[in-house]
Short mmCIF file of C-alpha atoms in Angstrom, two decimals:
data_model
loop_
_atom_site.label_atom_id
_atom_site.label_comp_id
_atom_site.label_asym_id
_atom_site.label_seq_id
_atom_site.Cartn_x
_atom_site.Cartn_y
_atom_site.Cartn_z
CA MET A 1 21.10 5.95 1.95
CA ASP A 2 19.79 7.73 5.04
CA SER A 3 18.63 10.78 3.62
CA SER A 4 17.60 12.83 6.88
CA ASN A 5 20.81 15.16 6.91
CA TRP A 6 20.62 16.35 2.73
CA PRO A 7 20.34 19.57 2.65
CA ARG A 8 17.25 20.94 1.34
CA GLU A 9 18.19 21.46 -2.08
CA ARG A 10 19.44 17.67 -2.49
CA LYS A 11 16.00 16.99 -1.23
CA GLU A 12 14.16 18.67 -3.61
CA GLN A 13 15.94 17.56 -6.71
CA ALA A 14 15.45 14.14 -5.23
CA ALA A 15 11.68 14.44 -5.01
CA ARG A 16 11.92 16.43 -8.58
CA GLY A 17 13.96 13.05 -9.56
CA TYR A 18 11.16 10.90 -8.15
CA ALA A 19 8.13 12.60 -9.59
CA ASN A 20 9.69 12.87 -12.86
CA ARG A 21 11.07 9.34 -13.19
CA GLN A 22 7.63 7.96 -12.37
CA ALA A 23 5.83 10.18 -14.96
CA ALA A 24 8.70 9.05 -17.23
CA LEU A 25 7.78 5.37 -16.34
CA ARG A 26 4.06 5.84 -16.56
CA ALA A 27 4.46 6.79 -20.15
CA ASP A 28 6.04 4.05 -21.29
CA PRO A 29 3.82 1.49 -23.06
CA ALA A 30 5.83 -1.31 -21.92
CA TYR A 31 5.86 -0.30 -18.64
CA ARG A 32 2.07 0.47 -18.31
CA ALA A 33 1.47 -3.34 -19.84
CA LYS A 34 3.88 -4.54 -16.89
CA ARG A 35 1.70 -2.73 -14.41
CA ARG A 36 -1.62 -3.83 -15.65
CA LYS A 37 -0.09 -7.42 -15.21
CA ALA A 38 1.11 -6.74 -12.04
CA ALA A 39 -2.41 -5.50 -10.99
CA VAL A 40 -4.22 -8.70 -12.28
CA ALA A 41 -1.88 -10.97 -10.47
CA ALA A 42 -2.49 -8.88 -7.04
CA HIS A 43 -6.25 -8.87 -7.45
CA LEU A 44 -6.10 -13.18 -8.09
CA ALA A 45 -3.97 -13.09 -5.35
CA ILE A 46 -6.54 -11.68 -3.06
CA VAL A 47 -9.21 -13.89 -4.54
CA VAL A 48 -7.41 -16.60 -3.64
CA ALA A 49 -6.29 -15.66 -0.29
CA LYS A 50 -10.36 -14.93 0.49
CA SER A 51 -11.30 -18.23 -0.60
CA ASP A 52 -9.35 -19.59 2.74
CA TRP A 53 -8.54 -22.55 0.64
CA THR A 54 -4.36 -23.61 0.57
CA ARG A 55 -2.85 -22.69 -2.38
CA ALA A 56 -2.02 -26.27 -3.12
CA LYS A 57 -5.76 -26.84 -3.16
CA VAL A 58 -6.34 -24.20 -5.44
CA ALA A 59 -3.64 -25.21 -7.90
CA GLN A 60 -4.96 -29.09 -7.60
CA ALA A 61 -8.38 -27.70 -8.70
CA ALA A 62 -7.04 -25.73 -11.22
CA ASN A 63 -4.56 -28.25 -12.53
CA ILE A 64 -1.47 -26.89 -12.21
CA SER A 65 1.40 -27.14 -10.20
CA ALA A 66 1.87 -25.36 -6.87
CA ALA A 67 4.81 -23.33 -8.34
CA GLN A 68 2.97 -22.77 -11.49
CA LEU A 69 0.03 -21.12 -9.66
CA SER A 70 3.04 -19.03 -6.92
CA LYS A 71 4.44 -17.69 -10.38
CA GLN A 72 1.31 -16.43 -11.81
CA LEU A 73 0.28 -14.78 -8.62
CA SER A 74 3.28 -13.14 -8.39
CA GLY A 75 2.82 -11.22 -11.44
CA SER A 76 5.91 -12.39 -13.21
CA VAL A 77 4.39 -14.28 -16.06
CA ASN A 78 1.34 -13.62 -18.53
CA LEU A 79 -1.65 -14.77 -17.01
CA THR A 80 -4.29 -15.74 -19.81
CA LEU A 81 -8.02 -15.45 -19.62
CA ASP A 82 -8.27 -19.18 -19.53
CA SER A 83 -5.77 -19.51 -16.74
CA ILE A 84 -7.76 -16.80 -14.72
CA SER A 85 -11.23 -18.39 -15.53
CA LYS A 86 -9.75 -21.92 -14.03
CA PHE A 87 -8.38 -19.64 -10.86
CA CYS A 88 -11.98 -18.25 -10.55
CA ASP A 89 -13.68 -21.60 -10.92
CA ALA A 90 -11.85 -23.17 -8.74
CA VAL A 91 -12.32 -20.85 -5.73
CA GLY A 92 -16.01 -19.73 -6.66
CA TRP A 93 -15.24 -16.12 -7.89
CA ASP A 94 -16.01 -14.52 -11.25
CA PHE A 95 -14.51 -11.43 -12.86
CA ASP A 96 -15.82 -8.74 -15.50
CA VAL A 97 -13.19 -6.90 -17.59
CA VAL A 98 -14.02 -3.18 -17.06
CA PHE A 99 -12.79 -0.53 -19.14
CA ARG A 100 -12.25 3.25 -18.14
CA PRO A 101 -10.70 6.05 -19.91
CA SER A 102 -6.93 6.78 -19.36
CA GLY A 103 -6.23 9.09 -16.12
CA GLN A 104 -9.62 7.76 -14.55
CA PRO A 105 -9.70 6.35 -11.47
CA GLU A 106 -9.67 2.36 -11.04
CA ALA A 107 -12.61 0.05 -10.91
CA ILE A 108 -13.43 -0.59 -7.19
CA GLN A 109 -12.80 -4.17 -6.23
CA PRO A 110 -15.26 -5.90 -3.38
CA TRP A 111 -12.58 -5.87 -0.39
CA GLN A 112 -12.44 -2.00 -1.32
CA GLN A 113 -15.82 -1.23 -0.87
CA ALA A 114 -16.85 0.87 2.31
CA PRO A 115 -19.58 -1.38 4.00
CA ILE A 116 -22.70 0.33 4.81
CA ASN A 117 -22.74 0.25 8.93
CA ARG A 118 -24.76 1.42 11.65
CA ALA A 119 -23.45 5.33 11.38
CA THR A 120 -24.18 5.41 8.03
CA VAL A 121 -28.18 4.34 8.37
CA LEU A 122 -28.49 6.32 11.22
CA GLN A 123 -26.96 9.10 8.95
CA LEU A 124 -29.25 8.35 6.57
CA VAL A 125 -32.49 8.20 8.91
CA ARG A 126 -31.66 11.48 10.13
CA ALA A 127 -31.09 13.13 6.38
CA GLN A 128 -34.71 11.48 5.76
CA GLY A 129 -36.65 13.52 8.52
CA GLY A 130 -35.36 11.43 12.02
CA ALA A 131 -37.65 8.92 13.94
CA GLY A 132 -40.36 6.76 12.13
CA VAL A 133 -38.74 6.41 8.89
CA ALA A 134 -40.17 3.22 7.00
CA VAL A 135 -37.87 0.52 5.45
CA GLY A 136 -38.50 1.71 2.26
CA ASP A 137 -37.62 4.97 2.93
CA VAL A 138 -34.16 3.83 4.16
CA ALA A 139 -33.86 1.83 1.04
CA GLY A 140 -34.57 4.74 -0.99
CA ALA A 141 -31.85 6.79 1.21
CA LEU A 142 -29.47 4.15 0.61
CA GLN A 143 -30.19 4.22 -3.45
CA GLN A 144 -29.65 8.00 -2.72
CA LEU A 145 -26.11 7.34 -0.87
CA SER A 146 -24.86 5.18 -3.54
CA ALA A 147 -25.54 7.59 -6.19
CA ALA A 148 -24.25 10.74 -4.52
CA SER A 149 -21.08 8.97 -3.55
CA GLU A 150 -20.77 7.54 -6.86
CA SER A 151 -21.05 10.67 -8.68
CA THR A 152 -18.46 12.30 -5.86
CA PHE A 153 -16.26 9.89 -6.96
CA ALA A 154 -16.90 10.03 -10.55
CA ALA A 155 -16.07 14.20 -9.95
CA ASN A 156 -13.42 14.16 -7.77
CA GLY A 157 -11.88 10.49 -7.84
CA THR A 158 -12.14 10.38 -4.57
CA TYR A 159 -15.78 9.29 -2.19
CA ASP A 160 -16.69 12.03 -0.07
CA GLU A 161 -15.77 10.91 3.69
CA ALA A 162 -19.13 12.37 4.83
CA LEU A 163 -20.86 9.76 2.83
CA VAL A 164 -19.25 6.68 3.30
CA ALA A 165 -17.91 7.01 6.66
CA MET B 1 6.46 12.53 14.32
CA ILE B 2 4.98 13.05 11.43
CA LEU B 3 3.57 10.15 8.88
CA VAL B 4 1.76 9.71 5.41
CA GLU B 5 -0.48 7.21 4.53
CA ILE B 6 1.01 5.80 1.82
CA HIS B 7 -1.90 4.55 -1.19
CA ASP B 8 -2.36 3.66 -5.06
CA GLY B 9 -3.50 7.57 -5.22
CA LEU B 10 -0.39 9.16 -4.56
CA PHE B 11 0.73 7.56 -7.43
CA HIS B 12 -2.06 8.30 -9.65
CA GLU B 13 -1.95 10.18 -12.82
CA HIS B 14 -4.28 12.86 -10.87
CA PHE B 15 -2.31 12.75 -7.31
CA ARG B 16 -5.06 11.78 -4.53
CA ILE B 17 -4.11 12.77 -1.08
CA ARG B 18 -6.88 10.54 0.75
CA PRO B 19 -6.71 7.24 0.54
CA THR B 20 -10.16 5.27 -0.65
CA GLY B 21 -11.34 1.68 -0.19
CA THR B 22 -9.35 1.00 2.50
CA GLU B 23 -11.60 -0.21 5.05
CA ASN B 24 -10.95 -3.46 5.97
CA GLY B 25 -7.58 -3.60 4.42
CA TRP B 26 -3.88 -2.59 5.68
CA ARG B 27 -2.87 0.57 5.93
CA VAL B 28 0.77 1.37 5.06
CA LEU B 29 2.63 4.00 6.95
CA THR B 30 6.07 5.86 6.45
CA GLU B 31 7.69 9.10 7.75
CA CYS B 32 8.02 12.36 6.83
CA ASP B 33 10.31 14.92 8.11
CA ALA B 34 8.20 17.57 7.77
CA GLN B 35 4.79 18.89 6.33
CA PRO B 36 4.41 18.43 2.78
CA ALA B 37 4.50 22.24 1.05
CA LEU B 38 1.33 23.40 -0.65
CA PRO B 39 0.14 23.27 -2.82
CA LEU B 40 0.20 19.22 -2.31
CA SER B 41 1.92 17.08 -5.05
CA LEU B 42 3.98 14.13 -5.50
CA GLU B 43 6.80 15.94 -5.69
CA ALA B 44 5.79 17.89 -2.92
CA LEU B 45 5.29 14.89 -0.91
CA ALA B 46 8.97 13.13 -1.70
CA CYS B 47 10.93 16.15 -0.60
CA VAL B 48 9.49 15.44 3.01
CA CYS B 49 9.40 11.81 2.59
CA PRO B 50 12.63 9.37 2.98
CA LEU B 51 11.04 6.44 1.48
CA LEU B 52 10.18 8.42 -1.88
CA ARG B 53 13.33 10.86 -2.01
CA GLU B 54 15.85 8.09 -1.84
CA ALA B 55 13.95 6.29 -4.19
CA GLY B 56 14.10 9.49 -6.40
CA GLU B 57 18.27 8.81 -6.25
CA LEU B 58 18.19 5.47 -6.90
CA SER B 59 21.05 4.66 -9.89
CA GLY B 60 19.84 3.58 -12.88
CA GLN B 61 16.58 3.01 -14.63
CA ASN B 62 15.86 -0.44 -13.48
CA HIS B 63 16.60 0.16 -9.78
CA PHE B 64 13.84 2.97 -9.69
CA GLU B 65 11.78 0.67 -11.94
CA ASP B 66 11.73 -2.59 -9.41
CA PHE B 67 10.84 0.18 -6.57
CA ASP B 68 8.02 1.57 -8.43
CA ALA B 69 6.45 -2.27 -9.20
CA LEU B 70 7.68 -3.48 -5.68
CA LYS B 71 5.57 -0.19 -4.19
CA ASP B 72 2.44 -1.04 -6.59
CA GLU B 73 3.08 -4.78 -5.83
CA ILE B 74 2.44 -3.97 -1.97
CA LEU B 75 -0.45 -1.51 -2.82
CA LYS B 76 -2.45 -3.49 -4.79
CA ARG B 77 -2.42 -6.07 -2.10
CA ALA B 78 -2.92 -4.10 0.93
CA PRO B 79 -6.88 -3.33 0.50
CA GLY B 80 -7.40 -7.10 0.81
CA GLY B 81 -6.28 -7.19 4.52
CA ARG B 82 -5.09 -10.51 4.04
CA ALA B 83 -1.73 -11.70 6.14
CA TRP B 84 0.92 -10.52 3.70
CA ASN B 85 1.85 -14.42 3.60
CA GLU B 86 -0.94 -14.94 1.82
CA VAL B 87 -0.87 -12.60 -0.84
CA PHE B 88 2.87 -13.00 -1.25
CA ASP B 89 4.89 -15.68 -1.79
CA ASP B 90 7.96 -16.69 0.60
CA LYS B 91 10.36 -15.34 -2.46
CA SER B 92 8.73 -12.37 -2.06
CA LEU B 93 8.64 -11.79 1.45
CA HIS B 94 11.02 -12.45 3.98
CA ASP B 95 11.33 -12.53 7.77
CA ILE B 96 14.86 -10.67 8.25
CA GLY B 97 15.09 -10.83 12.10
CA GLU B 98 14.20 -9.11 15.05
CA VAL B 99 14.71 -5.56 16.65
CA VAL B 100 14.55 -4.62 20.53
CA ILE B 101 12.61 -1.96 21.16
CA THR B 102 12.30 0.09 24.78
CA ARG B 103 9.01 1.40 25.46
CA LYS B 104 8.47 4.81 27.63
CA SER B 105 7.16 2.36 30.65
CA GLY B 106 10.49 0.35 30.36
CA LYS B 107 9.01 -2.19 28.70
CA VAL B 108 11.58 -4.59 26.31
CA GLU B 109 10.07 -5.30 23.16
CA ARG B 110 11.18 -7.62 20.11
CA HIS B 111 9.72 -6.97 16.80
CA LYS B 112 10.25 -9.04 13.87
CA LEU B 113 11.68 -7.27 10.63
CA PHE B 114 10.36 -8.00 7.62
CA GLN B 115 11.26 -7.47 4.09
CA PHE B 116 9.54 -7.00 0.42
CA GLN B 117 11.70 -8.04 -2.53
CA LYS B 118 10.56 -7.84 -6.30
CA ARG B 119 11.94 -11.12 -7.91
CA ASN B 120 15.83 -11.09 -8.16
CA THR B 121 16.67 -7.47 -8.06
CA LEU B 122 18.33 -5.88 -5.26
CA VAL B 123 15.61 -3.22 -3.94
CA ARG B 124 14.08 -3.69 -0.89
CA VAL B 125 11.72 -2.28 1.08
CA ALA B 126 11.77 -3.05 5.09
CA TRP B 127 9.13 -2.92 7.44
CA ALA B 128 7.44 -3.78 10.72
CA TYR B 129 3.97 -3.97 12.22
CA GLY B 130 2.68 -0.78 13.85
CA ASN B 131 0.53 -0.52 16.70
CA GLY B 132 -3.17 -0.69 15.34
CA ARG B 133 -5.33 -2.67 13.34
CA LYS B 134 -3.77 -3.73 10.38
CA THR B 135 -1.22 -0.86 10.00
CA MET B 136 2.41 -1.37 8.71
CA LEU B 137 5.01 0.72 8.96
CA ILE B 138 7.55 0.76 6.02
CA THR B 139 10.83 2.02 7.69
CA HIS B 140 12.59 2.43 4.37
CA MET B 141 14.13 1.34 1.13
CA PHE B 142 17.58 0.24 0.36
CA VAL B 143 19.57 -1.93 -2.26
CA LYS B 144 20.84 -5.10 -0.96
CA PRO B 145 24.87 -5.35 -2.13
CA GLY B 146 25.02 -7.40 -5.06
CA GLY B 147 26.09 -11.39 -3.82
CA LYS B 148 25.06 -11.17 -0.42
CA LYS B 149 22.49 -13.07 1.07
CA THR B 150 21.90 -11.64 4.42
CA THR B 151 20.53 -8.29 4.85
CA PRO B 152 23.29 -5.49 6.40
CA GLN B 153 23.36 -5.00 9.74
CA ASN B 154 23.23 -1.34 8.96
CA GLU B 155 20.04 -1.43 7.33
CA LYS B 156 18.49 -3.69 10.12
CA ASP B 157 19.79 -0.92 12.46
CA ARG B 158 17.85 2.01 10.67
CA ALA B 159 14.51 0.00 11.00
CA GLN B 160 15.20 -0.18 14.48
CA LYS B 161 15.81 3.48 14.90
CA VAL B 162 12.76 4.18 12.79
CA LEU B 163 10.31 1.65 14.68
CA GLN B 164 12.17 3.17 18.08
CA LYS B 165 10.99 6.42 16.80
CA TYR B 166 7.59 5.50 15.86
CA CYS B 167 7.19 3.74 19.26
CA ASP B 168 8.44 6.95 21.18
CA ALA B 169 5.84 9.04 19.28
CA VAL B 170 2.98 6.76 20.10
CA ASP B 171 3.75 6.47 23.80
CA THR B 172 4.28 10.15 24.11
CA SER B 173 0.99 10.74 21.67
CA LEU B 174 2.94 12.90 19.51
CA VAL B 175 2.38 11.22 16.63
CA LYS B 176 0.18 12.29 13.53
CA LEU B 177 -0.66 11.72 9.97
CA ILE B 178 0.52 15.12 7.70
CA ASP B 179 -2.57 17.48 8.00
CA GLU B 180 -3.80 16.56 5.04
CA GLN B 181 -4.89 12.88 5.90
CA GLY B 182 -6.49 14.37 9.03
CA GLY B 183 -3.39 14.96 11.28
CA ARG B 184 -3.42 13.87 14.67
CA ASP B 185 -7.27 12.36 14.29
CA GLY B 186 -6.36 10.63 11.02
CA PHE B 187 -3.95 8.62 12.91
CA LEU B 188 -5.59 8.15 16.03
CA LYS B 189 -8.89 6.78 13.41
CA LEU B 190 -6.38 3.99 11.77
CA ALA B 191 -3.80 3.18 14.53
CA PRO B 192 -6.17 3.85 18.09
#
């Protein structure tokens, strides 16, 4: 189905179809539940991968078979809090359940946080008045950055690139 | 060639064009055949993005739901930045062969093609590595004909065509993200 030669009207119709069907899906409580389940499984798959343990070793530590672990991380079965706890304990992670009003941006996972790098610190030092800035001032500036970027995120659902670059 | 970076925000309740929190993760790109019309919305983007508009014509609600779920799974796992085979099991991620690409310098390269699948559904997303750090080019999506074990040759040919176009555009510096994602600068930032 190569759509590159479709007439404009058909492209517009397909695009409208996409947006409408997505909106309908997202309004369906059953599908929303499926998405949440898949999101938890995806995050858990990343945690397991980040542990640098093989899946077989994680399965052994969690006292389940490798096939069961694979199934659980695929998002195709219901993950219980008990099984999430087992996996987390096995790989040395922990978890919280974070609630938010519908439509608000999702909580940021540790692997999604922008690192504080040299450029950020230099920018902070400049913002605080240039050379001769004490460590305490930089720490204060870092706190300001964090607060500023969080408030931008809360307002716009996105971080200000100038703050997190 | 105009590309768009596909990320969670595009499909969020409140459309967000700029990705967030992808510093160490995979950047997922796909082709656009024009700049999206303003004001930007998912619909405006889907109109110029073959991957999305073709999904908009998938027959039946199930296929569309499968595509949506598969896309979500990819985008949820992308920010982790891990090798894809570490976060997808081998039932969901397949090597479907190689394609040959000729660079502008005359050098012939062989690239592996992969596809993602969602459980036993027939909707597939084909992809190849793009140039750059953790950059993945999704060439297209397709519905695999029922009862066939292998990926149809025409789908592999299409993936080859898109990848060749991408490499040609990179070699001639004629590649950029849509303006709202930084245009040429945006592309250079993620795939120097």
